[in-house]
């Protein structure tokens, strides 16, 4: 089979190539999936540069999520149940070199969610990383009885979903972006409370909005100085959930926010969040999210490219992450 | 009365002077205290530089804690009860310009703890900021069922108290310092697990110790890069309590520690911790801590200086914070 393969975690184009590999065989509890589509996400870029939370053994096939058809079961009830079905799936086992940017992938049956009839392979391919994370974040805000949310990277695919879910559940969302084009993108979808962090008076305006609306929970994808600016603007006792580090910098927090204002910082990772849900609740959430994939949780697609063009796909995506996803189509 | 006074929050020697002020009058719920002794703490230095959690109206008298005798009550049950008694007290009302580096101070009766017979005015003067904080931090570790503690600035007055309380309650403490003399100070008191952050292999050794002993709670007084180094070394799911910022830098955290390792960062402030305890529990803790002031929670005194020498006192303290406290004796 053809697969994208990396030989080093340096993010350099010469470390990424198209390889001809044997089709892998599923073990017990695993399935073999013929891949239909797999997106490039910010987490994939971090993985390629070796700055993601874990590294797979090299050489490794990148690609954390995608969709496809289960063509073989390695044994086990769940695996047999999935055989022949269309699934959304993830390849996030740190011990395995398999990934979704390939014609075939072996993954654990537990990492697969059967796709409902109305869901296309393309939308299904992008269901886990963004829609499910957006859902989980907004769900965390609802369960915590927070009156409002403040989020960074608001014009990202995930950020836009948070905007829509906020509207759906009547939770005001304060949207922070870093570029003027991103303000336009959000205003075009009638998002309210949009602030550009490069504008004069940003910190003052953000603080006023956070206090007026009661944004005691924050979703942070940028890190670096941005984390501290958001936390400083939030009311006393607020918490900031860091789920990304687009700036590739350390999360910088004003110690006074922590000590004197009772504010807290923690991380958010979908895999961990899901692990704390039981199977019934996972299935429920999966169905609920799929029901919204055509609407509030729909991901815009910028381009569809074959595996051969992975280099150009990565370049296009890195140059402009907010104009829609790039799908690799094996 | 004579009092130290500042006219600006720039920490410059010329902004600090000795002034002749009228003796203040206590209002309802307040007491007038004739001050016996008041230490210089790191929080005072931050206050002078305007980087503490709040600023008092200028001109202001510095000094957050001290001891003395209540000479006048402004009315109210607690105030009348305190009249004539020896007390430890704090002057931490952001709206008041009063402070402890003066012959007299007006403070809220709630900020006073009557001193037991055996407690000297000198030890009583230093009871709140260090001994009570050390007690509260170790108490937090005990209530959270943490197997071990990791702390920075371990050779500070507070750090040494944590070492002794850890021994008393059989909780291993991992002690991080930044200078070789501080290693000697801790070894002289038979502290175990002492690491110098400037030593080669520090991060590797710290990680091994934190994992071996199960140091899932950290007490951090330095901030800057140190916070991230400690959190990175702790086991998954750990928490870091930031209670100081000796480096005067932002708390820098690796976002990967937050996202993929379930680690959390929050602040610790004694005033806030006490506010969540009821009066009975406050009195109990006060008695317990006073019982240890002659022993595990004893503070070493480096020098006693009159108010007139505040400039030299500040210089001496800033030059070497670990050789014992400097007491101002009005």
XYZ file of C-alpha atoms in Angstrom, chain A residues 46 51-53 223 242-245 249-256 258-260 263-269, chain B residues 46 51-53 223 242-245 249-256 258-260 263-269:
54
model
C 3.027 19.433 16.019
C 6.477 18.766 19.794
C 3.249 16.807 20.246
C 2.557 15.074 23.560
C -0.235 29.482 24.602
C -5.335 24.878 27.539
C -6.003 22.519 24.605
C -3.375 23.679 22.134
C -0.125 25.553 21.673
C 5.726 28.614 23.186
C 5.425 27.950 26.899
C 2.138 28.892 28.545
C 2.960 32.155 30.348
C 0.834 33.054 33.340
C 0.960 36.068 35.644
C 1.646 34.516 39.072
C -0.513 37.275 40.611
C -2.920 32.554 40.378
C -2.058 33.758 43.887
C -4.357 36.718 44.461
C -7.458 31.509 39.007
C -6.509 28.049 37.775
C -4.930 26.551 34.668
C -5.379 23.011 33.439
C -5.191 21.158 30.161
C -7.826 19.561 28.004
C -7.229 16.434 25.937
C 7.241 42.986 46.036
C 4.432 44.068 41.872
C 2.461 42.628 44.778
C -1.157 41.549 44.283
C 7.992 31.274 39.047
C 2.255 28.821 43.135
C 2.600 30.952 46.269
C 5.394 33.316 45.245
C 7.299 34.807 42.356
C 8.872 36.609 36.027
C 5.761 35.057 34.533
C 4.990 31.462 35.515
C 6.089 29.450 32.458
C 4.444 26.092 31.919
C 4.949 23.497 29.193
C 1.496 23.237 27.557
C 2.184 19.528 26.978
C -1.187 20.465 30.962
C -2.733 18.821 27.899
C -1.248 15.324 27.859
C -1.329 18.469 35.379
C -2.828 21.594 36.961
C -1.548 24.924 38.218
C -3.212 27.097 40.823
C -2.208 29.738 43.301
C -2.016 29.718 47.070
C -2.707 32.787 49.205
